[in-house]
Short mmCIF file of C-alpha atoms and ligand atoms in Angstrom, two decimals:
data_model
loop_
_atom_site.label_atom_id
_atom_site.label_comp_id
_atom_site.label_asym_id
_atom_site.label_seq_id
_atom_site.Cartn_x
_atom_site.Cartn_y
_atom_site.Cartn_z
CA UNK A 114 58.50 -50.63 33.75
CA UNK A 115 55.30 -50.98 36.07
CA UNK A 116 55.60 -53.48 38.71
CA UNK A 117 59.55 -54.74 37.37
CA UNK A 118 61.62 -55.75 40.14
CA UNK A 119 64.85 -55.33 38.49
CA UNK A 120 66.34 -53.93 35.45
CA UNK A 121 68.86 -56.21 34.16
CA UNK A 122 69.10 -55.82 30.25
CA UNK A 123 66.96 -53.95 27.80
CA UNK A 124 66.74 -57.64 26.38
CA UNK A 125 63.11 -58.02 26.94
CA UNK A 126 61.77 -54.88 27.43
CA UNK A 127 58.82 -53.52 24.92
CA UNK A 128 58.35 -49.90 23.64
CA UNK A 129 55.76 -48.91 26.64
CA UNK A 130 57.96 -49.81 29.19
CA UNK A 131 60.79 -48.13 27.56
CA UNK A 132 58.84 -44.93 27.12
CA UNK A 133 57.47 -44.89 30.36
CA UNK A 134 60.65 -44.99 31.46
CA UNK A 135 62.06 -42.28 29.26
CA UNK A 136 59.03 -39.80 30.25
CA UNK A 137 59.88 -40.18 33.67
CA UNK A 138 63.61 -39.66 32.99
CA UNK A 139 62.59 -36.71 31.20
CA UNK A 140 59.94 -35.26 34.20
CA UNK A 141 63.14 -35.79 36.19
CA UNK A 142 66.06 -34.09 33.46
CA UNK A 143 63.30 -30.71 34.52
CA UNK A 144 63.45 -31.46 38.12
CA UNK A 145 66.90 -31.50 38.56
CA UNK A 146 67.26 -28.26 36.12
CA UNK A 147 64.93 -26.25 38.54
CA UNK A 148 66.50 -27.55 41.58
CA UNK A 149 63.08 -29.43 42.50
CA UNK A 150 63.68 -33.14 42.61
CA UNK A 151 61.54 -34.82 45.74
CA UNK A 152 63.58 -34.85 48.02
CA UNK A 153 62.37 -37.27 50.05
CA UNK A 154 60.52 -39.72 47.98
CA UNK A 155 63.45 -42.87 48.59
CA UNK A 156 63.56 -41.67 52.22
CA UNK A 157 64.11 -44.97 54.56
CA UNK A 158 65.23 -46.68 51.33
CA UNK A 159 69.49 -48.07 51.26
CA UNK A 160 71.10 -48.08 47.73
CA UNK A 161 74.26 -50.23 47.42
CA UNK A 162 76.77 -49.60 44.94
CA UNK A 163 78.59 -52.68 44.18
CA UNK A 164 81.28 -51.93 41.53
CA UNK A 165 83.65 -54.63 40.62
CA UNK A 166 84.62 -52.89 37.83
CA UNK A 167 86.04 -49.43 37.18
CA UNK A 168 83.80 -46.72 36.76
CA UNK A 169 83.24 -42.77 37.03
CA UNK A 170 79.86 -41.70 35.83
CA UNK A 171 77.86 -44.83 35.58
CA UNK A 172 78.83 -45.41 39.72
CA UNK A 173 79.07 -41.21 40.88
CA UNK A 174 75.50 -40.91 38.31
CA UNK A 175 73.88 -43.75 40.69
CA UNK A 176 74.99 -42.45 44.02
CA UNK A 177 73.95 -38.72 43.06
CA UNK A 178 70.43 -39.87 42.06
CA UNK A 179 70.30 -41.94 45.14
CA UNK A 180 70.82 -38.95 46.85
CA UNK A 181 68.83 -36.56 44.96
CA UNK A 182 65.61 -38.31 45.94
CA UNK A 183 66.51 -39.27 49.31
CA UNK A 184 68.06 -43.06 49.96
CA UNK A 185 70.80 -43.40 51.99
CA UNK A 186 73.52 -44.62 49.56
CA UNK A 187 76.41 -46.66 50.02
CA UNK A 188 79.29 -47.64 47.77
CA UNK A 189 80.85 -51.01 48.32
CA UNK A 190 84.66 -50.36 47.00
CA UNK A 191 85.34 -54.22 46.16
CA UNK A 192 88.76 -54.35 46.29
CA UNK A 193 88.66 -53.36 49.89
CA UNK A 194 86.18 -55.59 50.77
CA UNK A 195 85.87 -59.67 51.64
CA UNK A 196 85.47 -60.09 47.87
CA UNK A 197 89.54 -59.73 47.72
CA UNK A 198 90.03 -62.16 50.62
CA UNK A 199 87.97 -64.70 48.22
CA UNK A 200 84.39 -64.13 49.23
CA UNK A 201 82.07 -65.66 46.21
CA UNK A 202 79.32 -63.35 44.81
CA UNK A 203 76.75 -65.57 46.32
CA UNK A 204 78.74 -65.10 50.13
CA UNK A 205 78.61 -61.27 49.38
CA UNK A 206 74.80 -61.67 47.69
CA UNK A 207 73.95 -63.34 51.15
CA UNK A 208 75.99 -60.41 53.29
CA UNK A 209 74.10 -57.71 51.29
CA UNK A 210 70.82 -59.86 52.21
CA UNK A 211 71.36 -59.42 55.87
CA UNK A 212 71.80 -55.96 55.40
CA UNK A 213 68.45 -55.65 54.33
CA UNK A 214 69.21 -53.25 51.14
CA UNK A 215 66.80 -51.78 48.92
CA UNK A 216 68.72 -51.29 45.90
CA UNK A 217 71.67 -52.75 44.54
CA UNK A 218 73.52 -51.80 41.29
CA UNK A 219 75.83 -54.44 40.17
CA UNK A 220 79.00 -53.26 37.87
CA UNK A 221 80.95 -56.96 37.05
CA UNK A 222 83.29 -58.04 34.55
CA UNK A 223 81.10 -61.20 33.65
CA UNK A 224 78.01 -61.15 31.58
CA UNK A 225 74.98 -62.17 33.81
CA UNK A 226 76.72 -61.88 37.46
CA UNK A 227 73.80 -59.29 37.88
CA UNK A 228 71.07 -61.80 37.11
CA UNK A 229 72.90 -64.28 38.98
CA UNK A 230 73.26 -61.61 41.53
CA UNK A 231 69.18 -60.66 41.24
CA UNK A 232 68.21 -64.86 41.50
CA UNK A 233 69.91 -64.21 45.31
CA UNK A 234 69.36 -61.42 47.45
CA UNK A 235 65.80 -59.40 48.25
CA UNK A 236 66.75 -56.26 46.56
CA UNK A 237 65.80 -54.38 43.23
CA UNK A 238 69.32 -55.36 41.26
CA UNK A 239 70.20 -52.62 38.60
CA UNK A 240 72.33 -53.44 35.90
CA UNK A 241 75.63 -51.16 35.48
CA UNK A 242 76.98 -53.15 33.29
CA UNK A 243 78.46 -56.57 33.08
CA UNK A 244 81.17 -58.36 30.86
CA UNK A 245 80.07 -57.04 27.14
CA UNK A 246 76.75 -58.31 27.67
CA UNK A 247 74.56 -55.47 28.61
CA UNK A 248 74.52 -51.59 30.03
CA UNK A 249 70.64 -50.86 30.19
CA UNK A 250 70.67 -47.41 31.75
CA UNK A 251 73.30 -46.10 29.39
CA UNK A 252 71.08 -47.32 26.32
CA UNK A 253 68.07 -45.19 28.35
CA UNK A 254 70.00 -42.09 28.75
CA UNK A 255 71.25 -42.59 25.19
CA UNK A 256 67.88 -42.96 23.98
CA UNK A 257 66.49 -39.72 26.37
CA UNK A 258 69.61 -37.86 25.03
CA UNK A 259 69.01 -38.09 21.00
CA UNK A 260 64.95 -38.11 21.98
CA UNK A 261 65.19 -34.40 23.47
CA UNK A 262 67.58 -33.07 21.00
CA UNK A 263 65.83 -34.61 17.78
CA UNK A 264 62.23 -34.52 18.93
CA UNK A 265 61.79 -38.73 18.39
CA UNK A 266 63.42 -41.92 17.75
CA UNK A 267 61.72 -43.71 15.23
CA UNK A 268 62.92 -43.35 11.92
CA UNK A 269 66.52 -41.46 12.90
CA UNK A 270 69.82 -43.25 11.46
CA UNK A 271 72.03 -43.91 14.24
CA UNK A 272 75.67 -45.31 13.22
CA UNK A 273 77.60 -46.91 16.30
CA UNK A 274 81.39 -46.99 15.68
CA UNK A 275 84.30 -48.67 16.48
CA UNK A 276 85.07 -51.18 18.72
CA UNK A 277 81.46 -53.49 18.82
CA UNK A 278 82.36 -56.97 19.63
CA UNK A 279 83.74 -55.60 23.30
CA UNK A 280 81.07 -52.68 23.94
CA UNK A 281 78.03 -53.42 26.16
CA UNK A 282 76.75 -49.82 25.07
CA UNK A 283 76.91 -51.27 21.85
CA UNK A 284 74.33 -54.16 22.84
CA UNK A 285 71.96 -51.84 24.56
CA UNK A 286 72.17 -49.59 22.18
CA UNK A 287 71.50 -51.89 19.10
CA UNK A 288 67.96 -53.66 21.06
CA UNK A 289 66.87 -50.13 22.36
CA UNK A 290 67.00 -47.87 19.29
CA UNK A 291 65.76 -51.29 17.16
CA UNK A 292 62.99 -51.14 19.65
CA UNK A 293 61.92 -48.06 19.36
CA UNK A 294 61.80 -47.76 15.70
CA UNK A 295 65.26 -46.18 14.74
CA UNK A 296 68.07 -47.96 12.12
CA UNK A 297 71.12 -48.58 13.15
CA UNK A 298 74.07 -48.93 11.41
CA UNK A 299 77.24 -50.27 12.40
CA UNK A 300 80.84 -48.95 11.63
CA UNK A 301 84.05 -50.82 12.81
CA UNK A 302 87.22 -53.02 11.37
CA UNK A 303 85.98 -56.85 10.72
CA UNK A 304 87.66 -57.77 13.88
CA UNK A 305 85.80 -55.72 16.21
CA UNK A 306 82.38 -55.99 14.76
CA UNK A 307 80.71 -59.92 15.68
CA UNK A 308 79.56 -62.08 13.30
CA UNK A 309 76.15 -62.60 13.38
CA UNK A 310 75.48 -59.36 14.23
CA UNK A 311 73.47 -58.62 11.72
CA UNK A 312 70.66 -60.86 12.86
CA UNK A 313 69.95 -57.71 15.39
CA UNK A 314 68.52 -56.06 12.18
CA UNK A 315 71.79 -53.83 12.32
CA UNK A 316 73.06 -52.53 8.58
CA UNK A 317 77.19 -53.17 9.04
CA UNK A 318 79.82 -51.28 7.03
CA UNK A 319 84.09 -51.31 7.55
CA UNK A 320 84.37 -47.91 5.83
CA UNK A 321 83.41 -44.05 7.60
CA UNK A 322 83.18 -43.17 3.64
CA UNK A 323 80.28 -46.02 3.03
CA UNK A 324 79.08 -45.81 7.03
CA UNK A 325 78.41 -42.14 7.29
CA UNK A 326 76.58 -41.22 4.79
CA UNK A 327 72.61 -39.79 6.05
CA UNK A 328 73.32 -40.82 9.62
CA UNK A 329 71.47 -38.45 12.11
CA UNK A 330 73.37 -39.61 15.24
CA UNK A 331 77.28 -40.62 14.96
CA UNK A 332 77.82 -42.84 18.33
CA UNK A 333 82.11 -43.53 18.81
CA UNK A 334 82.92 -46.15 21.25
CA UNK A 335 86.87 -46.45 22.49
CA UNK A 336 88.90 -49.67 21.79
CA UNK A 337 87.99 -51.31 24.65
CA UNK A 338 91.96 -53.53 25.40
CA UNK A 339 91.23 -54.89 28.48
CA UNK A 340 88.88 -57.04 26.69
CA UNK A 341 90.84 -57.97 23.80
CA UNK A 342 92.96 -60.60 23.04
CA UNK A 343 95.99 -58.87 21.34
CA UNK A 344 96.20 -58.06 17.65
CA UNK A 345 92.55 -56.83 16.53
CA UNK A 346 93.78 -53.70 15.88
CA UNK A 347 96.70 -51.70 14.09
CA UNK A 348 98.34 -49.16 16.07
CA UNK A 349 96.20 -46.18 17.33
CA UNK A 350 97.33 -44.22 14.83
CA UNK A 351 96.32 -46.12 12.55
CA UNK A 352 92.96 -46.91 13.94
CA UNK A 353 92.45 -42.66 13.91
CA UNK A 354 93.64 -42.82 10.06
CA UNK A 355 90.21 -44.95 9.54
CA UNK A 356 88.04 -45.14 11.85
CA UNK A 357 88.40 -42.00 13.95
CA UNK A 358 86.11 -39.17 14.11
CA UNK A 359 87.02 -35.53 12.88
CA UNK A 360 85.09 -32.23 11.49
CA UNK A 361 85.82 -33.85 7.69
CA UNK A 362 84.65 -37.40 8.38
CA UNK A 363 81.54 -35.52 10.03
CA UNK A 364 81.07 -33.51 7.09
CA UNK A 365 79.68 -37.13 5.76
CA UNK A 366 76.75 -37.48 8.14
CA UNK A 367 73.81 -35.18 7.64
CA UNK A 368 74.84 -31.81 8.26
CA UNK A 369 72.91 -31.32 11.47
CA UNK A 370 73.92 -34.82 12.95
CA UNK A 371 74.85 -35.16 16.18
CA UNK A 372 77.76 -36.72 18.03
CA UNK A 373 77.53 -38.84 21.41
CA UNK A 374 80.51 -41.04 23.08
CA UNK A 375 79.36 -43.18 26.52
CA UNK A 376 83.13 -42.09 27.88
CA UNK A 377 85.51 -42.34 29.00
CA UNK A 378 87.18 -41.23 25.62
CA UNK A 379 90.48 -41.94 24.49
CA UNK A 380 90.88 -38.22 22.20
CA UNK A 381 93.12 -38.65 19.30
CA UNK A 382 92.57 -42.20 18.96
CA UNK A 383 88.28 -42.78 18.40
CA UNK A 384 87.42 -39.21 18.20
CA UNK A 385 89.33 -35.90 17.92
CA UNK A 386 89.00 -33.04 20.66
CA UNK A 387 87.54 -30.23 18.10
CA UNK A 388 84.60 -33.00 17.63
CA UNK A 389 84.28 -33.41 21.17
CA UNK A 390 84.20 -30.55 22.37
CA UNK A 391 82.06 -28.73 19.41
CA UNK A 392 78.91 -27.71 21.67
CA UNK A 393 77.25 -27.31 18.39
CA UNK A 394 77.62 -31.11 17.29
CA UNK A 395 78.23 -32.84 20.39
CA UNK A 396 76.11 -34.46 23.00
CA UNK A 397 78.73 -35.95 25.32
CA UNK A 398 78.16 -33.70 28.14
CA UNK A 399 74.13 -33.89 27.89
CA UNK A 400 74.50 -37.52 27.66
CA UNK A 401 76.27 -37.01 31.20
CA UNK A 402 73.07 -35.15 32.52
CA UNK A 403 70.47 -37.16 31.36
CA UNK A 404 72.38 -40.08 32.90
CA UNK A 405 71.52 -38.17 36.54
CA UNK A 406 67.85 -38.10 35.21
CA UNK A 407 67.40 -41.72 33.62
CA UNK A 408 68.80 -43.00 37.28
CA UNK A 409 67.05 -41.28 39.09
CA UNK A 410 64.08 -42.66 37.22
CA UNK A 411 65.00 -46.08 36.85
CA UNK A 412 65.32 -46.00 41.32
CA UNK A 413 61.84 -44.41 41.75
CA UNK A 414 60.02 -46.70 39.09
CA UNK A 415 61.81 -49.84 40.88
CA UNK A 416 61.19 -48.86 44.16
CA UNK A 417 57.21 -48.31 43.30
CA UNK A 418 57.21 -51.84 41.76
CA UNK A 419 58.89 -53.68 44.88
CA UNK A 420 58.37 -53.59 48.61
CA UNK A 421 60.54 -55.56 50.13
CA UNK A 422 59.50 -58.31 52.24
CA UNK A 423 60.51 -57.76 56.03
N1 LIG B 80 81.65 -46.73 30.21
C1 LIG B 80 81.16 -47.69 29.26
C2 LIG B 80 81.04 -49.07 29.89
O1 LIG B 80 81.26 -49.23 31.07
C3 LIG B 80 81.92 -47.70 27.99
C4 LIG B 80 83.39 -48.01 28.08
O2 LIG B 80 83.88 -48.43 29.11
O3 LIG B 80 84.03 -47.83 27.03
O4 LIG B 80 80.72 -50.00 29.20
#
């Protein structure tokens, strides 16, 4: 990412910058394992969280790098703020202006508020995900997550599972690992999986049994309601009965595939707890770590590429 000012969607991006990015991530996964991170090397520099959606690790991830490395960090809780009282984006892009802040990292419920949001104010504007359009530094961590474990990308089966036509991971996911040389297969019920899709060079199936088969990575993804207009899906029960993920269904994947879930997980309905929580098979709490590391990357490479004009 040399020189980027912002990192809005892996849309775009081409395998250097993407492994630049990843090698970093990875100088920094070390760091924070020895307890050496610099300290100081965002010192002077403000990070603004601005989270209009719900979040745990995407937004506590952020403000920990932040801090790691040394900017003074800030979350803006939206629903206290003027943004309740009616304040447009572009009144709060022009507030955050004044405020002369370095960073911002934009969570919104509408695909492309972030760009919109990045057109405006003088800051570096991160991604954290907006509408079901994009999550770029989940698709990075991802990627950093299956790159450490399985030694590379390219070539690697990846199947991503369950509820596609609402998952931003999904999106990342497909243009990152496409990128960067893996297949990707996708597994879901017609109704969550967009038509089209396949146009992203994705492989899709509506059966585990067909799905599974020689994946190396098995990616589950929760139902995501609050985006769904009702009746896409049978009961969770039933959902489980097909689509979910247990030790048997696993069995199908190569036997030393690996499991990953962005969270938060709904156990029970996408994915069982034994799966879960099998350190031997899953990934979930790595994919946790490395999301500490790929931040704290993508803030340093941003701030090198941008000085902000005063
Ligand atoms: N945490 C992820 C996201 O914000 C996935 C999810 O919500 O299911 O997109």
């Amino acid at each position: 990412m040399p020189h980027a000012r912002h990192l809005l969607a892996i849309e775009g991006m081409h395998p250097p910058q993407i492994t630049e990015l990843l090698d970093v991530a990875e100088a920094y996964a070390l760091l924070n394992r020895s307890g050496n991170a610099p300290r100081d090397l965002l010192r002077g520099k403000t990070l603004i969280n601005l989270f209009f959606e719900d979040s745990t690790r995407t937004r506590t991830s952020f403000e920990l790098a932040g801090k790691r490395i040394g900017a003074d960090v800030i979350n803006m809780a939206v629903s206290a703020s003027s943004v309740s009282k009616g304040e447009t984006l572009l009144d709060t892009a022009a507030t955050l202006n004044a405020m002369q802040c370095d960073l911002l990292v934009v969570r919104h419920g509408q695909s492309g508020a972030p760009a919109l949001l990045a057109q405006k104010v003088d800051a570096s504007v991160i991604n954290a995900g907006d509408g079901t359009h994009e999550h770029p530094t989940q698709a990075l961590l991802d990627a950093l997550t299956i790159r450490r474990r399985k030694g590379r990308l390219e070539g690697l089966i990846v199947a991503i599972c369950g509820d596609i036509a609402h998952s931003r991971v999904a999106r990342s996911n497909i243009l990152l690992l496409s990128t960067l040389g893996a297949r990707v297969r996708l597994i879901g019920p017609p109704t969550l999986i967009p038509a089209e899709i396949e146009q992203l060079g994705v492989t899709v199936f509506h059966s585990m049994e067909q799905g599974l088969p020689g994946t190396d990575i098995v990616m589950m993804l929760r139902l995501q309601r609050e985006r769904m207009v009702s009746g896409l899906v049978p009961s969770a029960r039933e959902f489980f009965r097909r689509y979910g993920l247990d030790h048997a269904r696993l069995a199908l994947a190569k036997p030393d595939a690996l499991v990953m879930h962005p969270g938060p997980m709904n156990r029970g309905v996408e994915i069982d707890s034994a799966v879960a929580d099998d350190p031997e098979r899953s990934l979930i709490r790595e994919q946790v770590e490395m999301g500490v590391a790929v931040r704290m990357a993508v803030l340093d490479l941003l701030s090198r590429g941008h000085s902000r004009n005063v």
